[in-house]
C-alpha cells in the first residue's frame, strides 16, 4: 500500500484538512503518515510521526521510513524551529528518491521578477524591493499612496498602507481583525518608525490600488488551481473575499467574509462580467506554465485577483500552499474533490516511470 506523507512544522497544523484527507486514503488503497522535518534521522532515513488508523479513526505514533511521496504543508516564520526545518526540507527536495507533490514558490519579489518578462506582465503591480527608508519617502512624495508588504509574508500579515497628506502621513494596517491607524506629524517620526520596521523584515513596495467595492470594503477573487489525477492543470473553483469597511485586506484571517463568485458576477452589468470572465480565463491559462518554466513543478496554486475601480485587473498574490476556507465557504459541494485531489495526484506521481520523475531534477531548486 502506498504511503502518502504529509509534512508540517507541528502536529496540530491544519488538523481539520489533514484529517479529512486521511479519512479518504484507504478507499484509494493508500495510507497517510504525517511528520515534522526536524524529526527525521538522517542516518537511517526514518522519522517519528503518526500514521492514520482508519479502523479507530485516530492517529497512532510510529517510527517509519520517510515517505517517497510528500505533501509539503510547512508554513515558515521567523522562529528558531522554522529556520531549523528549512534546510532539512531543501535537502529532501534535492533527493532523487523523494517526490514532492509541489516544490513551492520563492518570495514575492522573485515571483514578480520571474513573471514580469511573461505575457502576464501587464497584470502585475509594479514591485520594487525597499532598499532603505529614503526610497520609501521618495515614492510616497511621488505617489501619495503606497503599500508596503513583507517579501515573505502570508495571510496579509505585516501589510501597511501609507498615505501622504498635506502635513501628516497616515499609516494603516490590520491586526487580529482590527484596523489600526496611526498619524505621523512629520517625516522624521515616520522615518523612525520605518527604520524599526525594516530591522524586523525585508519589505517590498507597490503602488496603492483602489480595490474596494461600492461599500468601501476591500475585495478580491481567490481561485484555486490544482493538477488532476492525470497531472493536468485544472481549476477547482473561485470565491469572492470581502474585507471590512475602510480596511486594506480581504483575507479571512483579517476578518473577511466570502461570497459565491457566480452570485457576484451576475450582479454586474453583462458587458463588464464578460470582460472579467475573459481576462480571468487568460490569466489562468498562462499562469501555471509561466511558473513551472521558471521554478520547480507545482501541484496547486492559490491566485488572488484584484479588480480596481477603473476596471483594471491585477494579480495580487500567488500561493503554492493555499488554504481551502474560501472555496469551502463559497462552494461547499466541492469538499469531496478538495479532500481527494492531493491523494489522487500523489498516486499518479507514484505510478510515473522513474525516468519521468527525474526530469523534475533537471532544474535548479529555487529555494
CSV table of C-alpha atoms in Angstrom, one decimal:
chain,number,residue,atom,x,y,z
A,1,UNK,CA,0.0,0.0,0.0
A,2,UNK,CA,1.3,3.4,-1.0
A,3,UNK,CA,2.2,5.7,2.0
A,4,UNK,CA,1.3,9.4,1.4
A,5,UNK,CA,3.4,11.6,3.6
A,6,UNK,CA,2.2,15.0,4.9
A,7,UNK,CA,4.8,17.3,6.2
A,8,UNK,CA,4.0,20.1,8.6
A,9,UNK,CA,6.0,22.2,11.2
A,10,UNK,CA,3.9,21.0,14.1
A,11,UNK,CA,1.5,18.0,14.6
A,12,UNK,CA,-1.5,20.3,15.2
A,13,UNK,CA,-1.2,22.3,12.0
A,14,UNK,CA,-4.3,22.1,9.6
A,15,UNK,CA,-5.8,19.2,11.6
A,16,UNK,CA,-9.3,19.5,10.1
A,17,UNK,CA,-8.0,19.5,6.5
A,18,UNK,CA,-5.4,16.7,7.1
A,19,UNK,CA,-8.0,14.5,9.0
A,20,UNK,CA,-10.5,14.8,6.1
A,21,UNK,CA,-7.8,13.9,3.6
A,22,UNK,CA,-6.6,10.9,5.7
A,23,UNK,CA,-10.2,9.6,6.0
A,24,UNK,CA,-10.4,9.2,2.3
A,25,UNK,CA,-7.0,7.4,1.8
A,26,UNK,CA,-8.0,3.8,2.5
A,27,UNK,CA,-10.6,3.8,-0.3
A,28,UNK,CA,-7.8,4.8,-2.7
A,29,UNK,CA,-5.5,2.0,-1.3
A,30,UNK,CA,-3.3,4.5,0.4
A,31,UNK,CA,-2.2,5.2,4.0
A,32,UNK,CA,-1.4,8.6,5.4
A,33,UNK,CA,1.6,9.4,7.6
A,34,UNK,CA,2.3,12.8,9.0
A,35,UNK,CA,5.6,14.1,10.3
A,36,UNK,CA,7.8,17.1,11.1
A,37,UNK,CA,11.0,17.6,9.1
A,38,UNK,CA,13.1,18.1,12.3
A,39,UNK,CA,12.2,14.6,13.5
A,40,UNK,CA,14.0,12.9,10.6
A,41,UNK,CA,17.0,10.8,11.5
A,42,UNK,CA,19.5,11.5,8.6
A,43,UNK,CA,21.5,8.3,9.3
A,44,UNK,CA,18.8,5.7,8.8
A,45,UNK,CA,16.3,8.0,7.0
A,46,UNK,CA,13.5,7.1,9.4
A,47,UNK,CA,11.2,9.6,11.1
A,48,UNK,CA,9.0,9.6,14.2
A,49,UNK,CA,5.5,10.6,13.2
A,50,UNK,CA,1.8,9.5,13.2
A,51,UNK,CA,0.0,7.1,11.0
A,52,UNK,CA,-3.7,7.4,10.4
A,53,UNK,CA,-5.7,4.3,11.5
A,54,UNK,CA,-8.9,4.1,9.6
A,55,UNK,CA,-10.4,1.4,11.9
A,56,UNK,CA,-10.2,3.6,15.1
A,57,UNK,CA,-10.3,6.9,13.1
A,58,UNK,CA,-7.2,8.1,15.1
A,59,UNK,CA,-3.6,8.9,14.6
A,60,UNK,CA,-1.1,6.4,16.1
A,61,UNK,CA,2.5,7.3,16.9
A,62,UNK,CA,5.1,5.3,14.9
A,63,UNK,CA,8.6,5.2,13.5
A,64,UNK,CA,8.7,4.7,9.8
A,65,UNK,CA,10.9,5.4,6.7
A,66,UNK,CA,10.5,8.8,5.2
A,67,UNK,CA,7.6,8.5,2.6
A,68,UNK,CA,8.7,8.7,-1.0
A,69,UNK,CA,5.6,10.9,-1.8
A,70,UNK,CA,5.4,14.0,0.3
A,71,UNK,CA,2.8,16.8,0.5
A,72,UNK,CA,4.6,19.8,1.9
A,73,UNK,CA,2.3,21.9,4.1
A,74,UNK,CA,5.1,23.7,6.1
A,75,UNK,CA,4.5,27.4,6.8
A,76,UNK,CA,7.7,29.1,7.8
A,77,UNK,CA,8.1,32.0,10.2
A,78,UNK,CA,11.0,33.8,11.8
A,79,UNK,CA,11.1,31.4,14.7
A,80,UNK,CA,14.0,29.1,15.5
A,81,UNK,CA,12.2,25.9,14.5
A,82,UNK,CA,11.3,27.2,11.1
A,83,UNK,CA,14.9,28.1,10.5
A,84,UNK,CA,15.9,24.6,11.6
A,85,UNK,CA,13.4,22.9,9.3
A,86,UNK,CA,14.0,24.9,6.1
A,87,UNK,CA,17.5,23.4,5.2
A,88,UNK,CA,16.1,19.9,6.0
A,89,UNK,CA,13.3,20.4,3.6
A,90,UNK,CA,15.7,21.7,0.9
A,91,UNK,CA,17.8,18.6,1.5
A,92,UNK,CA,14.7,16.4,0.9
A,93,UNK,CA,13.8,18.3,-2.3
A,94,UNK,CA,17.2,17.6,-3.6
A,95,UNK,CA,17.0,13.8,-3.2
A,96,UNK,CA,16.2,11.7,-6.2
A,97,UNK,CA,14.4,9.1,-4.2
A,98,UNK,CA,11.8,11.5,-2.9
A,99,UNK,CA,9.0,13.2,-4.9
A,100,UNK,CA,7.1,16.2,-3.7
A,101,UNK,CA,3.5,16.9,-4.9
A,102,UNK,CA,4.8,20.5,-5.3
A,103,UNK,CA,8.1,22.1,-4.8
A,104,UNK,CA,6.9,25.5,-3.7
A,105,UNK,CA,7.5,29.1,-4.9
A,106,UNK,CA,10.1,31.7,-3.8
A,107,UNK,CA,9.4,35.0,-2.2
A,108,UNK,CA,7.1,37.7,-3.7
A,109,UNK,CA,10.0,39.7,-5.2
A,110,UNK,CA,11.5,36.7,-7.0
A,111,UNK,CA,8.0,35.8,-8.3
A,112,UNK,CA,7.5,39.3,-9.6
A,113,UNK,CA,10.9,39.3,-11.3
A,114,UNK,CA,10.2,35.9,-13.0
A,115,UNK,CA,6.7,36.9,-14.3
A,116,UNK,CA,7.4,40.4,-15.4
A,117,UNK,CA,9.0,39.1,-18.6
A,118,UNK,CA,6.0,36.9,-19.5
A,119,UNK,CA,2.6,37.5,-21.1
A,120,UNK,CA,1.2,38.3,-17.6
A,121,UNK,CA,3.4,41.3,-17.0
A,122,UNK,CA,0.6,43.8,-17.6
A,123,UNK,CA,-1.4,42.2,-14.7
A,124,UNK,CA,1.4,42.7,-12.1
A,125,UNK,CA,1.5,45.8,-9.9
A,126,UNK,CA,4.9,47.4,-10.2
A,127,UNK,CA,7.0,46.0,-7.4
A,128,UNK,CA,10.4,47.0,-6.0
A,129,UNK,CA,12.5,46.0,-3.1
A,130,UNK,CA,12.8,48.5,-0.3
A,131,UNK,CA,16.5,49.3,-0.2
A,132,UNK,CA,16.3,52.0,2.5
A,133,UNK,CA,13.9,54.3,4.3
A,134,UNK,CA,14.7,57.2,2.0
A,135,UNK,CA,13.4,55.2,-1.0
A,136,UNK,CA,10.0,54.9,0.7
A,137,UNK,CA,9.9,58.6,1.5
A,138,UNK,CA,10.7,59.4,-2.2
A,139,UNK,CA,8.0,57.1,-3.5
A,140,UNK,CA,5.5,58.5,-1.0
A,141,UNK,CA,6.2,62.0,-2.3
A,142,UNK,CA,5.7,60.9,-5.9
A,143,UNK,CA,2.6,58.7,-5.5
A,144,UNK,CA,1.0,60.0,-2.3
A,145,UNK,CA,-0.4,56.5,-1.5
A,146,UNK,CA,1.7,53.3,-1.4
A,147,UNK,CA,1.6,49.7,0.0
A,148,UNK,CA,4.4,48.0,2.0
A,149,UNK,CA,4.4,44.2,2.1
A,150,UNK,CA,6.9,41.7,3.7
A,151,UNK,CA,8.8,39.9,1.0
A,152,UNK,CA,8.0,36.6,2.7
A,153,UNK,CA,4.6,37.5,4.1
A,154,UNK,CA,1.4,35.4,4.1
A,155,UNK,CA,-2.3,35.9,5.2
A,156,UNK,CA,-1.9,39.6,4.9
A,157,UNK,CA,0.4,39.8,7.9
A,158,UNK,CA,2.6,43.0,8.1
A,159,UNK,CA,1.0,44.9,5.2
A,160,UNK,CA,0.9,48.6,5.6
A,161,UNK,CA,-1.0,51.4,3.7
A,162,UNK,CA,0.8,54.8,3.7
A,163,UNK,CA,-0.9,58.0,2.6
A,164,UNK,CA,0.8,61.4,2.4
A,165,UNK,CA,-1.4,64.3,3.4
A,166,UNK,CA,-0.6,68.0,3.3
A,167,UNK,CA,1.3,68.0,6.6
A,168,UNK,CA,0.9,64.5,8.0
A,169,UNK,CA,1.4,60.9,7.0
A,170,UNK,CA,-1.4,58.3,7.6
A,171,UNK,CA,-0.3,54.7,8.2
A,172,UNK,CA,-2.9,51.9,8.3
A,173,UNK,CA,-2.7,48.1,8.9
A,174,UNK,CA,-4.9,45.3,10.1
A,175,UNK,CA,-4.1,43.1,13.2
A,176,UNK,CA,-6.2,40.5,14.9
A,177,UNK,CA,-9.2,41.5,12.7
A,178,UNK,CA,-8.9,45.2,13.7
A,179,UNK,CA,-7.9,48.2,11.6
A,180,UNK,CA,-5.1,50.1,13.3
A,181,UNK,CA,-4.4,53.6,12.1
A,182,UNK,CA,-1.6,56.0,13.1
A,183,UNK,CA,-0.9,59.6,12.1
A,184,UNK,CA,2.7,60.7,11.9
A,185,UNK,CA,3.0,64.5,12.3
A,186,UNK,CA,6.2,64.7,10.1
A,187,UNK,CA,8.7,62.8,8.1
A,188,UNK,CA,11.2,62.5,10.9
A,189,UNK,CA,8.7,60.5,13.0
A,190,UNK,CA,7.8,58.3,10.1
A,191,UNK,CA,11.5,57.6,9.4
A,192,UNK,CA,12.0,56.5,13.0
A,193,UNK,CA,9.1,54.0,12.7
A,194,UNK,CA,10.2,52.7,9.3
A,195,UNK,CA,13.7,52.2,10.5
A,196,UNK,CA,12.5,49.9,13.3
A,197,UNK,CA,10.1,48.1,10.9
A,198,UNK,CA,12.8,47.3,8.3
A,199,UNK,CA,15.0,45.8,11.0
A,200,UNK,CA,12.4,43.1,11.6
A,201,UNK,CA,11.5,42.1,8.0
A,202,UNK,CA,12.5,42.7,4.4
A,203,UNK,CA,9.8,44.7,2.6
A,204,UNK,CA,8.7,45.4,-1.0
A,205,UNK,CA,6.8,48.5,-2.2
A,206,UNK,CA,3.9,48.7,-4.5
A,207,UNK,CA,1.5,51.5,-5.7
A,208,UNK,CA,-1.8,51.6,-3.8
A,209,UNK,CA,-4.6,50.2,-6.0
A,210,UNK,CA,-8.3,51.1,-5.4
A,211,UNK,CA,-9.6,47.6,-4.9
A,212,UNK,CA,-12.7,48.3,-2.8
A,213,UNK,CA,-16.3,47.8,-3.7
A,214,UNK,CA,-19.1,50.4,-3.6
A,215,UNK,CA,-19.3,49.9,0.2
A,216,UNK,CA,-15.6,50.8,0.6
A,217,UNK,CA,-14.8,47.2,1.5
A,218,UNK,CA,-11.7,45.7,0.0
A,219,UNK,CA,-12.4,42.6,-2.1
A,220,UNK,CA,-10.6,40.2,-4.3
A,221,UNK,CA,-11.1,36.9,-6.2
A,222,UNK,CA,-9.5,33.8,-4.8
A,223,UNK,CA,-9.0,31.0,-7.4
A,224,UNK,CA,-7.7,27.5,-6.7
A,225,UNK,CA,-5.8,25.6,-9.5
A,226,UNK,CA,-4.7,22.0,-9.0
A,227,UNK,CA,-3.4,19.2,-11.0
A,228,UNK,CA,-5.7,16.2,-11.7
A,229,UNK,CA,-5.0,12.5,-11.2
A,230,UNK,CA,-3.6,12.7,-14.8
A,231,UNK,CA,-1.2,15.5,-14.0
A,232,UNK,CA,-3.2,18.1,-15.9
A,233,UNK,CA,-3.8,21.6,-14.5
A,234,UNK,CA,-7.5,22.4,-13.8
A,235,UNK,CA,-9.5,24.9,-11.9
A,236,UNK,CA,-11.2,23.8,-8.7
A,237,UNK,CA,-13.2,26.9,-8.1
A,238,UNK,CA,-13.5,30.6,-7.3
A,239,UNK,CA,-14.7,32.7,-4.4
A,240,UNK,CA,-15.0,36.4,-3.6
A,241,UNK,CA,-13.3,37.6,-0.4
A,242,UNK,CA,-14.7,40.8,1.1
A,243,UNK,CA,-12.9,42.7,3.9
A,244,UNK,CA,-14.2,45.2,6.5
A,245,UNK,CA,-15.3,48.8,5.7
A,246,UNK,CA,-12.3,51.0,5.4
A,247,UNK,CA,-9.8,48.1,5.7
A,248,UNK,CA,-7.0,47.2,3.4
A,249,UNK,CA,-7.3,43.4,3.5
A,250,UNK,CA,-9.9,40.9,2.3
A,251,UNK,CA,-8.2,37.9,3.9
A,252,UNK,CA,-10.4,35.6,6.1
A,253,UNK,CA,-7.6,35.8,8.7
A,254,UNK,CA,-8.2,39.5,8.9
A,255,UNK,CA,-12.0,39.1,9.4
A,256,UNK,CA,-13.1,38.9,5.8
A,257,UNK,CA,-16.2,37.2,4.5
A,258,UNK,CA,-16.9,35.1,1.5
A,259,UNK,CA,-19.3,35.3,-1.4
A,260,UNK,CA,-20.1,32.9,-4.3
A,261,UNK,CA,-18.3,34.0,-7.5
A,262,UNK,CA,-21.3,33.4,-9.8
A,263,UNK,CA,-23.6,35.3,-7.5
A,264,UNK,CA,-21.2,38.3,-7.6
A,265,UNK,CA,-20.7,38.1,-11.3
A,266,UNK,CA,-24.4,38.2,-12.2
A,267,UNK,CA,-24.7,41.4,-10.1
A,268,UNK,CA,-22.5,43.2,-12.6
A,269,UNK,CA,-23.5,44.7,-16.0
A,270,UNK,CA,-23.3,41.9,-18.6
A,271,UNK,CA,-20.5,43.5,-20.6
A,272,UNK,CA,-18.3,44.0,-17.5
A,273,UNK,CA,-19.0,40.5,-16.4
A,274,UNK,CA,-17.9,39.0,-19.7
A,275,UNK,CA,-14.8,41.2,-19.8
A,276,UNK,CA,-13.8,39.9,-16.3
A,277,UNK,CA,-14.5,36.3,-17.2
A,278,UNK,CA,-12.3,36.5,-20.3
A,279,UNK,CA,-9.5,38.2,-18.5
A,280,UNK,CA,-9.5,35.7,-15.7
A,281,UNK,CA,-9.5,32.8,-18.2
A,282,UNK,CA,-6.5,34.3,-20.0
A,283,UNK,CA,-4.6,34.7,-16.7
A,284,UNK,CA,-5.4,31.2,-15.5
A,285,UNK,CA,-4.4,29.6,-18.9
A,286,UNK,CA,-1.0,31.3,-18.8
A,287,UNK,CA,0.0,31.2,-15.2
A,288,UNK,CA,0.8,27.5,-14.4
A,289,UNK,CA,3.1,27.2,-17.5
A,290,UNK,CA,4.8,30.5,-16.7
A,291,UNK,CA,5.5,29.4,-13.1
A,292,UNK,CA,6.7,25.9,-13.9
A,293,UNK,CA,9.0,27.2,-16.7
A,294,UNK,CA,10.7,29.4,-14.1
A,295,UNK,CA,10.5,27.2,-11.0
A,296,UNK,CA,10.2,23.6,-9.9
A,297,UNK,CA,6.9,21.6,-10.6
A,298,UNK,CA,3.8,22.5,-8.6
A,299,UNK,CA,0.7,20.7,-7.6
A,300,UNK,CA,-1.6,23.6,-6.6
A,301,UNK,CA,-1.7,27.4,-6.9
A,302,UNK,CA,-3.9,29.9,-5.0
A,303,UNK,CA,-4.3,33.0,-7.1
A,304,UNK,CA,-5.6,36.3,-5.7
A,305,UNK,CA,-7.0,38.7,-8.3
A,306,UNK,CA,-7.9,42.3,-7.6
A,307,UNK,CA,-10.3,44.5,-9.7
A,308,UNK,CA,-9.6,48.2,-9.4
A,309,UNK,CA,-12.3,50.8,-9.6
A,310,UNK,CA,-11.0,51.8,-13.0
A,311,UNK,CA,-11.7,48.3,-14.3
A,312,UNK,CA,-8.0,47.2,-14.4
A,313,UNK,CA,-7.3,43.6,-13.3
A,314,UNK,CA,-4.3,42.7,-11.1
A,315,UNK,CA,-2.6,39.6,-9.9
A,316,UNK,CA,-2.2,40.4,-6.2
A,317,UNK,CA,-0.7,37.2,-4.8
A,318,UNK,CA,0.3,33.7,-5.8
A,319,UNK,CA,0.5,31.0,-3.2
A,320,UNK,CA,1.8,27.4,-3.7
A,321,UNK,CA,0.3,26.3,-0.3
A,322,UNK,CA,-3.2,27.7,-0.5
A,323,UNK,CA,-5.9,27.2,2.1
A,324,UNK,CA,-9.4,25.9,1.3
A,325,UNK,CA,-11.6,28.1,3.5
A,326,UNK,CA,-12.8,30.4,0.7
A,327,UNK,CA,-13.9,27.6,-1.6
A,328,UNK,CA,-15.4,25.5,1.2
A,329,UNK,CA,-17.5,28.6,2.3
A,330,UNK,CA,-18.4,29.7,-1.2
A,331,UNK,CA,-19.0,26.2,-2.7
A,332,UNK,CA,-19.3,23.5,0.0
A,333,UNK,CA,-20.2,20.9,-2.7
A,334,UNK,CA,-16.6,20.9,-3.7
A,335,UNK,CA,-15.3,19.4,-0.4
A,336,UNK,CA,-15.0,15.8,-1.7
A,337,UNK,CA,-12.9,17.0,-4.6
A,338,UNK,CA,-10.8,19.2,-2.4
A,339,UNK,CA,-10.0,16.4,0.0
A,340,UNK,CA,-9.2,13.8,-2.6
A,341,UNK,CA,-7.2,15.7,-5.2
A,342,UNK,CA,-3.9,15.6,-3.3
A,343,UNK,CA,-4.2,11.8,-2.8
A,344,UNK,CA,-5.1,11.2,-6.4
A,345,UNK,CA,-2.2,13.3,-7.7
A,346,UNK,CA,0.2,11.6,-5.2
A,347,UNK,CA,-0.9,8.2,-6.6
A,348,UNK,CA,-0.3,9.5,-10.1
A,349,UNK,CA,3.2,10.6,-9.2
A,350,UNK,CA,4.0,7.2,-7.6
A,351,UNK,CA,3.0,5.4,-10.8
A,352,UNK,CA,5.1,7.5,-13.1
A,353,UNK,CA,8.2,5.9,-14.5
A,354,UNK,CA,11.3,6.7,-12.6
A,355,UNK,CA,12.9,8.3,-15.7
A,356,UNK,CA,9.9,10.7,-16.0
A,357,UNK,CA,10.3,11.7,-12.4
A,358,UNK,CA,14.0,12.5,-12.9
A,359,UNK,CA,13.1,15.2,-15.4
A,360,UNK,CA,11.9,17.2,-12.3
A,361,UNK,CA,15.5,17.4,-11.1
A,362,UNK,CA,17.0,18.9,-14.2
A,363,UNK,CA,16.0,22.4,-12.9
A,364,UNK,CA,17.8,24.1,-10.1
A,365,UNK,CA,15.8,24.4,-6.9
A,366,UNK,CA,14.7,28.0,-6.3
A,367,UNK,CA,14.9,27.6,-2.5
